[in-house]
XYZ file of C-alpha atoms in Angstrom:
671
model
C 16.236 41.266 18.825
C 19.765 41.844 21.200
C 19.692 45.155 22.851
C 16.315 46.999 20.678
C 15.613 48.651 23.206
C 19.134 50.156 23.396
C 19.017 53.351 20.278
C 21.814 53.467 17.474
C 23.518 56.698 19.490
C 23.621 55.114 22.872
C 25.300 52.267 21.806
C 27.948 54.037 19.697
C 28.801 56.341 22.912
C 28.820 53.135 24.994
C 31.021 51.282 22.240
C 33.944 54.448 22.295
C 33.501 54.625 26.092
C 34.655 51.649 26.722
C 37.300 51.757 24.445
C 38.757 54.078 25.411
C 38.928 52.562 28.903
C 40.503 49.625 27.165
C 42.790 52.513 25.420
C 43.313 54.201 28.839
C 43.622 51.031 31.094
C 46.040 49.690 28.368
C 48.495 52.445 28.880
C 48.689 53.015 32.798
C 49.954 49.251 32.507
C 51.764 49.184 29.883
C 53.842 52.689 30.494
C 56.613 53.248 32.569
C 55.181 57.265 33.057
C 52.337 58.666 35.337
C 49.621 60.310 32.439
C 50.967 64.116 33.106
C 54.503 62.815 32.039
C 52.975 61.142 28.957
C 51.861 63.680 27.795
C 54.866 65.512 28.643
C 56.686 63.237 26.643
C 53.581 63.834 23.960
C 54.293 67.385 23.419
C 58.375 67.206 24.459
C 58.717 65.229 21.195
C 56.140 67.267 19.063
C 58.103 70.719 20.064
C 61.042 69.191 19.495
C 62.083 65.288 18.262
C 65.483 65.520 19.144
C 64.834 66.885 22.255
C 64.475 63.534 24.914
C 67.116 62.837 27.399
C 64.504 60.693 29.483
C 65.583 57.363 29.501
C 61.344 56.672 30.485
C 60.528 58.622 28.042
C 62.204 57.603 25.763
C 60.591 54.010 25.855
C 57.732 55.840 25.931
C 57.932 57.661 23.250
C 60.434 55.277 20.842
C 58.505 50.876 22.357
C 54.965 51.773 24.176
C 53.259 54.762 21.888
C 53.875 53.405 18.833
C 52.819 49.462 20.209
C 49.295 50.627 21.158
C 48.983 53.017 17.998
C 49.662 49.724 16.114
C 47.580 47.643 17.918
C 44.879 49.754 17.162
C 44.826 50.093 13.304
C 45.703 46.051 13.346
C 42.733 45.887 15.382
C 40.817 48.461 13.875
C 41.420 46.490 10.550
C 41.019 42.717 10.850
C 37.489 43.826 12.922
C 36.582 45.396 9.639
C 37.651 42.926 7.267
C 36.388 40.737 9.369
C 32.659 42.472 9.309
C 33.523 43.559 5.440
C 33.891 39.486 4.433
C 30.998 38.304 6.519
C 28.659 40.515 4.980
C 29.257 40.134 1.842
C 29.266 36.297 2.045
C 26.288 36.134 4.700
C 27.661 34.122 6.830
C 28.791 34.741 10.109
C 31.210 32.013 10.593
C 33.643 33.633 8.119
C 37.140 35.527 9.059
C 40.573 35.085 6.905
C 41.162 32.803 9.469
C 38.188 30.126 8.509
C 38.880 30.796 4.480
C 42.005 30.371 4.934
C 44.201 33.452 3.498
C 45.618 34.174 6.065
C 47.244 30.600 5.579
C 47.841 32.024 2.355
C 49.582 34.468 2.840
C 51.915 33.025 5.909
C 52.814 30.584 3.185
C 53.573 32.699 0.123
C 56.081 34.636 3.314
C 58.203 31.709 4.360
C 58.410 30.783 0.104
C 59.407 34.529 0.410
C 62.077 34.230 3.256
C 63.629 31.176 2.146
C 63.782 31.801 -1.604
C 63.423 35.691 -2.065
C 64.922 36.660 0.633
C 66.565 40.008 -1.738
C 63.130 40.693 -2.019
C 61.407 40.686 1.538
C 61.376 44.223 2.188
C 60.067 45.880 -0.754
C 57.326 43.198 -1.853
C 56.481 41.491 1.406
C 53.059 42.625 1.218
C 52.432 42.200 -1.962
C 53.517 37.973 -1.847
C 50.927 37.808 0.944
C 47.952 39.521 -0.950
C 49.245 36.831 -3.937
C 49.174 34.122 -1.574
C 45.572 35.132 -0.152
C 43.569 35.737 -3.351
C 45.301 32.707 -4.742
C 44.043 31.082 -1.393
C 40.184 32.187 -1.095
C 40.225 31.612 -5.700
C 40.767 27.643 -4.519
C 38.984 27.220 -2.097
C 35.839 29.157 -3.663
C 36.507 26.931 -5.637
C 35.973 24.151 -3.923
C 32.954 25.678 -2.723
C 30.983 26.439 -5.219
C 30.491 30.086 -5.391
C 26.375 29.669 -4.502
C 27.932 28.142 -0.745
C 29.307 30.790 0.038
C 27.242 31.624 2.667
C 26.582 28.044 4.485
C 29.374 25.299 5.868
C 30.722 24.106 2.499
C 33.203 27.322 2.904
C 34.375 26.986 6.555
C 35.142 23.271 5.508
C 37.143 24.056 2.655
C 38.615 26.795 4.602
C 39.750 24.666 7.387
C 40.539 21.431 4.477
C 42.845 24.322 2.504
C 44.229 25.829 5.377
C 45.549 22.272 7.017
C 47.109 21.163 3.089
C 48.230 24.958 2.941
C 50.105 24.350 7.117
C 51.306 21.323 5.988
C 53.509 22.115 2.910
C 54.675 26.329 4.859
C 55.900 23.651 7.974
C 57.966 21.329 5.173
C 59.235 24.354 4.046
C 60.621 25.571 6.932
C 61.829 22.338 8.410
C 63.825 21.712 5.394
C 65.855 24.911 5.437
C 65.142 26.361 8.794
C 68.730 28.446 8.454
C 66.289 30.993 6.334
C 62.983 30.405 8.021
C 64.850 31.475 11.438
C 63.674 35.223 11.345
C 59.408 34.340 10.735
C 59.293 32.194 14.155
C 58.666 36.345 15.807
C 56.426 36.907 13.118
C 54.914 33.921 13.188
C 52.972 34.629 17.701
C 51.436 37.678 15.956
C 54.011 40.063 17.733
C 53.049 44.164 18.179
C 55.741 45.058 19.663
C 57.403 48.032 18.110
C 61.048 49.635 17.888
C 60.025 53.020 16.964
C 57.345 54.490 14.369
C 58.678 52.467 11.112
C 56.720 49.932 11.269
C 53.490 52.108 11.495
C 54.427 54.880 8.882
C 54.805 51.897 6.273
C 51.527 50.956 7.245
C 49.429 53.751 7.422
C 49.747 54.366 3.511
C 48.153 51.378 2.377
C 45.679 50.701 5.431
C 43.982 55.025 4.075
C 41.932 52.231 0.819
C 39.808 51.634 3.933
C 38.279 54.564 3.615
C 37.266 53.479 -0.235
C 35.337 50.859 1.865
C 33.163 52.992 4.768
C 32.242 55.357 1.270
C 31.292 51.212 -0.872
C 31.117 49.047 0.925
C 27.479 49.779 2.159
C 25.451 50.627 -0.761
C 26.440 46.898 -2.301
C 25.790 44.764 1.374
C 22.601 47.075 1.320
C 21.584 45.831 -1.637
C 23.782 41.685 -1.303
C 20.919 40.944 1.612
C 18.225 41.463 -1.347
C 20.201 38.430 -2.660
C 21.388 38.373 -5.955
C 18.486 38.794 -8.580
C 17.377 41.399 -6.152
C 20.002 43.990 -5.811
C 21.128 43.144 -10.083
C 17.342 43.930 -10.203
C 18.474 47.216 -8.857
C 21.262 48.051 -10.951
C 24.248 46.994 -9.341
C 27.721 44.457 -10.873
C 27.332 41.781 -8.491
C 30.511 39.389 -8.980
C 32.682 42.961 -9.619
C 31.149 44.513 -6.328
C 31.217 41.637 -4.423
C 35.288 40.525 -5.225
C 36.864 44.217 -5.849
C 35.259 44.785 -2.069
C 36.898 41.241 -1.103
C 40.631 42.392 -2.807
C 40.524 45.661 -0.648
C 39.337 43.067 2.199
C 42.786 41.269 1.141
C 44.665 43.711 0.895
C 44.411 44.950 4.212
C 44.954 41.763 5.785
C 47.531 40.682 4.211
C 49.490 44.097 4.929
C 48.667 43.926 8.737
C 50.121 40.260 8.566
C 53.096 41.700 7.032
C 53.398 44.066 9.623
C 52.634 41.985 13.550
C 52.269 38.147 12.076
C 49.303 36.369 12.084
C 46.243 37.785 14.716
C 43.270 35.156 14.481
C 39.423 35.871 15.783
C 39.662 39.389 15.765
C 38.692 39.562 12.587
C 36.021 36.282 13.633
C 34.819 37.760 16.871
C 34.427 42.089 16.685
C 31.633 40.818 13.953
C 29.752 38.996 15.825
C 29.874 40.546 19.185
C 28.495 43.796 17.190
C 25.482 41.512 15.436
C 24.808 40.505 18.948
C 25.085 43.950 20.401
C 22.632 45.429 17.869
C 23.573 46.577 14.730
C 21.340 45.916 11.922
C 22.983 48.522 8.842
C 26.216 48.307 6.616
C 27.290 50.425 8.136
C 26.451 50.496 11.671
C 27.939 46.729 10.987
C 31.273 47.985 9.542
C 32.061 50.982 11.980
C 31.217 48.700 15.467
C 33.134 46.224 14.244
C 35.689 47.967 13.604
C 36.134 49.968 17.451
C 34.912 46.294 18.661
C 38.635 44.646 17.246
C 40.240 47.564 18.352
C 39.043 47.272 21.696
C 39.706 43.446 21.474
C 43.573 44.121 20.252
C 44.259 46.318 22.609
C 42.618 44.404 25.916
C 44.564 41.023 24.115
C 47.776 42.344 24.288
C 46.711 44.072 28.060
C 46.233 40.842 28.733
C 49.477 39.655 27.061
C 51.023 42.080 29.025
C 50.036 40.738 32.046
C 50.583 37.433 31.594
C 54.199 38.299 30.767
C 54.814 40.352 34.187
C 53.778 36.934 36.027
C 55.623 34.130 33.527
C 59.875 34.298 31.946
C 58.348 34.903 28.837
C 57.343 37.524 26.460
C 53.362 36.001 25.752
C 52.807 37.541 22.129
C 49.660 39.194 22.044
C 48.334 36.648 19.435
C 48.896 33.887 21.381
C 46.847 35.752 24.141
C 44.122 36.088 21.315
C 43.922 32.437 20.373
C 43.636 31.964 24.398
C 40.212 34.299 24.299
C 39.268 33.962 21.100
C 39.144 30.090 20.838
C 36.387 29.398 23.060
C 34.390 32.811 22.560
C 34.181 32.037 18.981
C 31.972 29.067 20.654
C 30.190 30.871 22.813
C 28.568 33.428 20.259
C 28.178 30.979 17.501
C 26.607 28.357 18.312
C 23.521 30.002 19.326
C 23.182 31.172 15.574
C 23.678 28.499 13.335
C 21.141 28.423 9.905
C 19.783 25.442 8.904
C 21.988 24.934 6.299
C 24.013 24.509 8.657
C 23.000 21.490 9.863
C 23.762 20.066 6.946
C 26.759 17.752 5.459
C 27.808 17.446 1.515
C 27.188 14.371 -0.058
C 29.877 11.448 0.287
C 30.887 9.429 -2.622
C 28.551 6.069 -2.351
C 30.718 3.221 -3.268
C 30.090 -0.460 -3.898
C 27.212 -1.888 -2.327
C 29.087 -5.231 -1.035
C 32.593 -5.686 -0.147
C 34.291 -7.469 -2.243
C 35.316 -11.006 -0.874
C 38.994 -11.023 -2.104
C 39.638 -7.349 -0.733
C 40.793 -8.426 2.743
C 42.676 -10.878 1.861
C 44.670 -8.680 -0.863
C 44.394 -5.837 1.139
C 46.568 -8.316 3.887
C 49.544 -9.379 1.438
C 49.363 -5.892 -0.262
C 50.969 -4.321 3.117
C 52.747 -7.647 3.969
C 54.442 -6.368 -0.147
C 55.368 -2.822 0.987
C 56.494 -3.496 3.804
C 58.803 -6.261 1.730
C 59.428 -3.134 -0.112
C 59.644 -0.866 2.619
C 62.745 -3.014 3.950
C 65.450 -3.497 1.032
C 64.613 -0.948 -0.930
C 66.962 1.998 -0.360
C 68.525 4.909 -1.893
C 72.112 5.716 -2.249
C 73.493 8.858 -2.007
C 76.665 7.515 -3.482
C 75.297 6.704 -6.532
C 73.665 9.444 -9.269
C 73.154 7.399 -12.049
C 71.302 4.691 -10.078
C 70.634 5.794 -6.730
C 67.660 3.232 -6.223
C 69.249 -0.427 -4.404
C 67.704 -3.416 -3.429
C 69.776 -4.834 -0.809
C 69.575 -6.005 3.117
C 69.476 -4.123 5.784
C 72.779 -5.178 7.912
C 71.603 -5.552 11.922
C 72.835 -1.855 12.153
C 70.091 -0.401 9.729
C 67.031 -3.003 11.128
C 67.671 -1.616 14.028
C 66.679 1.775 12.418
C 63.800 0.619 10.432
C 61.670 -1.470 12.526
C 60.612 1.000 14.866
C 59.661 3.668 12.791
C 58.421 0.650 10.406
C 56.568 -0.359 13.228
C 55.353 2.938 14.633
C 54.154 4.049 11.685
C 51.914 0.239 11.560
C 50.574 1.347 13.992
C 49.797 5.540 14.143
C 47.865 4.741 10.329
C 45.636 1.798 11.487
C 44.965 3.392 15.248
C 43.974 6.966 13.461
C 42.213 4.844 10.881
C 40.635 3.000 12.851
C 39.439 5.834 15.678
C 38.018 7.859 12.602
C 35.252 4.653 12.075
C 33.861 4.688 15.572
C 33.753 8.718 15.990
C 32.094 8.475 12.183
C 29.715 5.752 13.481
C 28.894 7.151 17.227
C 27.914 10.584 15.480
C 26.180 10.474 12.785
C 28.625 11.832 10.790
C 30.399 11.463 8.005
C 32.956 14.237 7.601
C 33.686 13.362 11.589
C 37.351 12.244 11.909
C 40.675 13.223 14.843
C 41.840 15.413 13.261
C 38.820 17.344 11.887
C 36.841 17.653 15.256
C 39.513 18.686 17.420
C 40.856 15.419 19.078
C 43.670 14.858 18.218
C 44.334 19.050 18.378
C 43.253 17.697 22.885
C 46.384 16.094 22.976
C 48.627 18.364 21.090
C 47.344 21.490 23.031
C 47.940 19.376 26.040
C 51.160 18.308 24.917
C 51.693 21.472 23.486
C 50.359 23.423 26.937
C 52.488 21.756 29.245
C 55.327 21.952 27.716
C 55.639 25.704 27.868
C 53.519 26.368 30.337
C 55.207 23.917 33.073
C 57.515 23.047 31.094
C 57.389 18.681 31.597
C 59.436 17.034 28.780
C 57.044 16.540 25.764
C 58.085 13.138 25.752
C 58.051 11.666 28.528
C 55.200 12.833 30.394
C 53.050 12.406 26.969
C 51.358 9.317 27.040
C 48.623 10.359 29.953
C 48.492 14.088 29.081
C 47.893 12.758 25.763
C 45.099 11.029 26.628
C 43.389 13.169 29.096
C 43.315 15.990 26.431
C 41.744 14.056 23.828
C 38.940 12.843 26.594
C 37.751 16.465 27.557
C 37.926 17.493 23.991
C 35.319 14.515 23.193
C 33.668 15.724 27.087
C 33.659 19.167 24.990
C 31.827 17.497 22.561
C 29.347 15.495 23.802
C 27.980 18.751 25.557
C 28.669 21.662 23.126
C 27.104 18.571 20.219
C 23.783 17.596 21.807
C 22.034 20.840 21.254
C 22.615 20.762 17.676
C 21.986 17.600 17.394
C 26.356 17.255 16.871
C 25.366 18.929 13.459
C 28.442 19.597 11.340
C 29.466 23.058 12.198
C 28.704 22.848 15.969
C 32.015 20.086 15.715
C 34.083 21.954 13.325
C 33.943 24.887 15.177
C 35.410 23.323 17.668
C 38.526 21.913 15.786
C 38.695 25.099 14.236
C 39.715 27.032 17.846
C 41.571 23.425 19.179
C 43.438 24.233 15.493
C 43.900 27.792 16.280
C 44.764 27.443 19.805
C 47.546 25.805 19.783
C 48.554 27.467 15.986
C 49.178 30.308 18.537
C 50.711 27.869 21.218
C 53.595 26.449 18.510
C 54.034 29.679 17.539
C 54.584 31.372 21.363
C 56.907 28.162 21.723
C 58.316 28.856 17.910
C 59.489 32.150 18.994
C 61.430 31.094 21.751
C 63.457 30.744 19.309
C 66.121 27.764 21.153
C 66.896 24.762 21.029
C 63.602 23.298 21.266
C 62.005 25.115 19.140
C 62.947 22.975 16.607
C 62.824 19.587 18.157
C 58.669 20.217 19.081
C 58.181 21.537 15.124
C 59.573 18.155 13.587
C 57.427 16.669 16.163
C 54.414 18.674 15.295
C 55.089 17.606 11.981
C 53.876 13.444 12.487
C 57.783 12.155 12.779
C 58.564 8.388 13.347
C 62.322 10.003 13.066
C 63.123 10.476 17.320
C 60.502 7.555 18.744
C 62.637 4.693 20.289
C 61.930 0.764 19.410
C 60.417 0.703 23.062
C 58.162 3.643 22.189
C 57.255 2.046 19.364
C 56.383 -1.692 20.688
C 54.540 -0.102 23.641
C 52.283 2.331 20.544
C 51.898 -1.456 18.799
C 51.001 -3.135 21.710
C 47.592 0.178 22.529
C 46.816 -0.149 18.982
C 46.667 -3.812 19.336
C 44.276 -3.853 21.928
C 42.516 -0.879 21.804
C 41.698 -2.204 18.011
C 40.349 -5.833 19.670
C 38.010 -4.107 21.641
C 36.664 -2.297 18.364
C 36.176 -5.966 16.787
C 35.052 -6.663 19.428
C 32.147 -4.255 20.836
C 31.333 -4.080 15.930
C 27.889 -5.559 17.615
C 27.867 -2.178 19.402
C 28.944 -0.561 16.691
C 26.097 -1.596 14.334
C 23.878 -1.365 16.972
C 24.556 3.167 17.324
C 24.917 3.204 14.073
C 21.215 2.200 13.044
C 20.074 5.070 16.054
C 20.006 4.960 19.726
C 16.207 3.968 20.313
C 16.326 1.305 17.765
C 20.466 -0.095 20.141
C 18.263 0.559 23.024
C 14.865 -1.997 21.730
C 17.575 -3.807 21.367
C 19.037 -4.280 24.955
C 22.610 -2.596 24.197
C 23.193 -0.106 27.639
C 22.972 2.637 25.236
C 25.312 5.379 26.972
C 27.902 2.779 28.336
C 28.630 1.594 25.150
C 29.139 5.410 24.177
C 30.960 6.595 26.491
C 33.922 2.993 26.242
C 34.063 2.896 22.506
C 34.337 7.240 23.105
C 37.349 6.313 25.114
C 38.737 3.907 23.346
C 39.135 6.695 20.277
C 40.988 8.998 23.343
C 42.853 6.408 23.679
C 43.843 5.349 20.035
C 44.048 9.805 19.116
C 46.269 10.215 23.236
C 48.770 6.987 22.221
C 49.561 7.863 18.671
C 50.048 11.380 19.037
C 52.387 11.060 22.006
C 54.037 8.843 20.123
C 54.984 10.279 16.775
C 52.974 13.481 16.802
C 49.784 15.236 14.808
C 49.119 13.456 12.101
C 45.655 14.671 9.676
C 43.614 13.705 7.571
C 44.426 9.627 8.261
C 40.818 9.260 10.218
C 39.510 10.484 7.690
C 41.214 9.331 4.012
C 40.995 5.503 5.557
C 37.027 5.112 5.800
C 35.992 6.621 3.189
C 37.815 4.717 1.454
C 36.680 1.510 3.277
C 33.424 2.899 2.404
C 33.476 3.358 -1.639
C 35.574 -0.432 -1.359
C 31.978 -1.581 0.058
C 32.710 -2.424 3.393
C 29.470 -0.903 4.867
C 29.115 -2.916 8.087
C 30.567 -2.285 11.027
C 33.351 -4.906 10.961
C 34.384 -5.006 7.842
C 35.005 -0.895 7.400
C 37.610 -1.133 11.001
C 39.389 -3.972 8.669
C 39.660 -2.305 6.059
C 40.626 1.037 6.983
C 42.620 -0.540 9.393
C 44.640 -2.136 6.489
C 44.497 0.565 4.579
C 45.429 3.714 7.050
C 47.792 1.231 7.615
C 49.223 1.244 3.837
C 49.473 4.899 3.320
C 51.226 6.227 6.687
C 53.849 3.538 5.734
C 54.305 4.660 2.493
C 54.211 8.391 3.545
C 57.396 7.229 5.797
C 59.466 5.923 3.184
C 58.506 8.361 0.840
C 58.994 11.117 3.453
C 63.171 9.680 4.159
C 63.446 9.042 0.311
C 61.778 11.291 -1.944
C 64.134 14.616 -0.403
C 67.036 12.431 0.202
C 69.599 13.093 2.687
C 67.052 15.417 3.923
C 63.466 13.560 5.548
C 60.229 14.998 5.400
C 57.773 13.592 8.548
C 55.332 11.133 7.212
C 52.829 13.051 8.734
C 52.999 16.752 7.038
C 52.985 13.465 3.640
C 50.156 12.483 4.908
C 48.181 16.295 5.621
C 49.186 17.473 2.055
C 48.083 14.232 0.684
C 44.685 13.897 3.048
C 44.088 17.814 2.014
C 44.268 16.933 -1.320
C 41.769 14.484 -0.824
C 38.903 16.489 1.072
C 39.154 19.092 -1.263
C 38.652 16.694 -4.220
C 35.754 14.910 -1.385
C 33.905 18.814 -1.225
C 34.069 19.789 -5.058
C 33.009 16.073 -6.012
C 29.724 16.762 -2.885
C 29.639 20.098 -4.400
C 28.546 18.799 -8.116
C 26.829 15.855 -7.058
C 23.900 18.595 -5.649
C 23.724 19.897 -9.127
């Protein structure tokens, strides 16, 4: 038991001292006045609010002081709600971020700003609450009420998070003129211009007192289990969902005020338990104090970084930069046995039909032909669809997009096959594990902080990003046998880091923001003919390597000891195949941006169709991935013509729905 020799009163004293020191440091760094001048300004405004005539005092009272108060309020609420959620579910990985409720609130606010802008001022927090509630209900429906304490709830939250994020991105890209005001909000900004937001937020957060009044006893009873709690007179379901709804209200109000700030609600409760909090009341209170300390400290770090950069760094970005590695460090030590389990997957056919691969190849040729000749004519209202041989100009526009979609789909599908077989995990895919995210993170980070062109330096930087994540996965996952929980944690952490960097870049509000957002949607629109050819050649060479080394993959899939007994140099083969995965992900991401779920969807569909052997699965998955991407790209060009939806966005929506269905089927198969 960590820190068991420290008594609870001493823990409280140390927590308050730490909080005081962090708040004091924040005051000293941010304020333009000395401490006596700060006190004098506060006393002066209390005595006569209109008496301030010194510019520095006005800045302190109207900007710096409300910013600190906002950090205290938001940090405390995020820590408190994180502890409440984790105790209710008895799952240390649960938070508003991992459950997808923050994404639900974000999507609701995007919808409000685009289509119901007149009601944003009065009903934004209510819309955010409904978005969070609907998302939570969806996640619980996917994972099942009996799986709130295990990995399925986190998987469900991650799938819903990607799915809702893709929908929100599509709405913003199609209505960018209405969504500009969301960019700063999305970065998690604590900056204040007066006390209006604090006054608006305080009454809404006052209901948090109910948590300290009612939650400790309910949480203590829930630790006995549902049966034990019910035997002692607790009406479990109303109590559970009542407290959860209260927590979601606090999160929705906080998000509506300052935007999305990741990790505070996840880290604070884990830190509280690590420091020795044992009773429900102590954990709630320590999580609140640690949430305040973390967010105030994060805001201080953001202010310090901003002094050395040309741009103001939002607190949400700094929180993600600190929280991502901290998340992995804290939670990898405390995974339960249930976290080691994977979900059940559909078995599919036992053998591959002899006609399947030729049929898929023929289907791919037919689809390519139809995509080339079938188009939509915006001048025709009654019969807009036409069959037309493309002109030379039209063909010059079409073929790079077709070639890019074909290459990207097949490349990511094969990367998924390699990963699933190498680490014996059917959930492994470039996006779920964060390998594609590593390439994206490297490209965006270099663009935001180093200023290089995301298109010029893309291939090498993207490969380095993917390879770095693979190395991290090998190092961090070896201790737990590459358990799904450890790998998914890395994906969650990297996804949050990328989101923070993206929102930081978008908050600048310049033209580069929209270029970056279009690239992140996974679009073939900006791909040049040269880039398409380079990607195609790279993917063909890497697919040939994967096919030539399919025996390595088969032997490693059967077990490392088995492969070694058959004369295979396991370490060298393993590294070579992982480098192939990194190159596949890096090449695709550098050319058209990140694309989610293809690396999960295509290998599973190949298995369902009977492709059990490594060589068969590589070929079938490549064909399926190419078909999916080409069809998604064509639909994206025509479904809302003349507007376009990026192929990556459509694939994320389709793949997200598939993964959600997969999780539901996996849970039902257990009963």
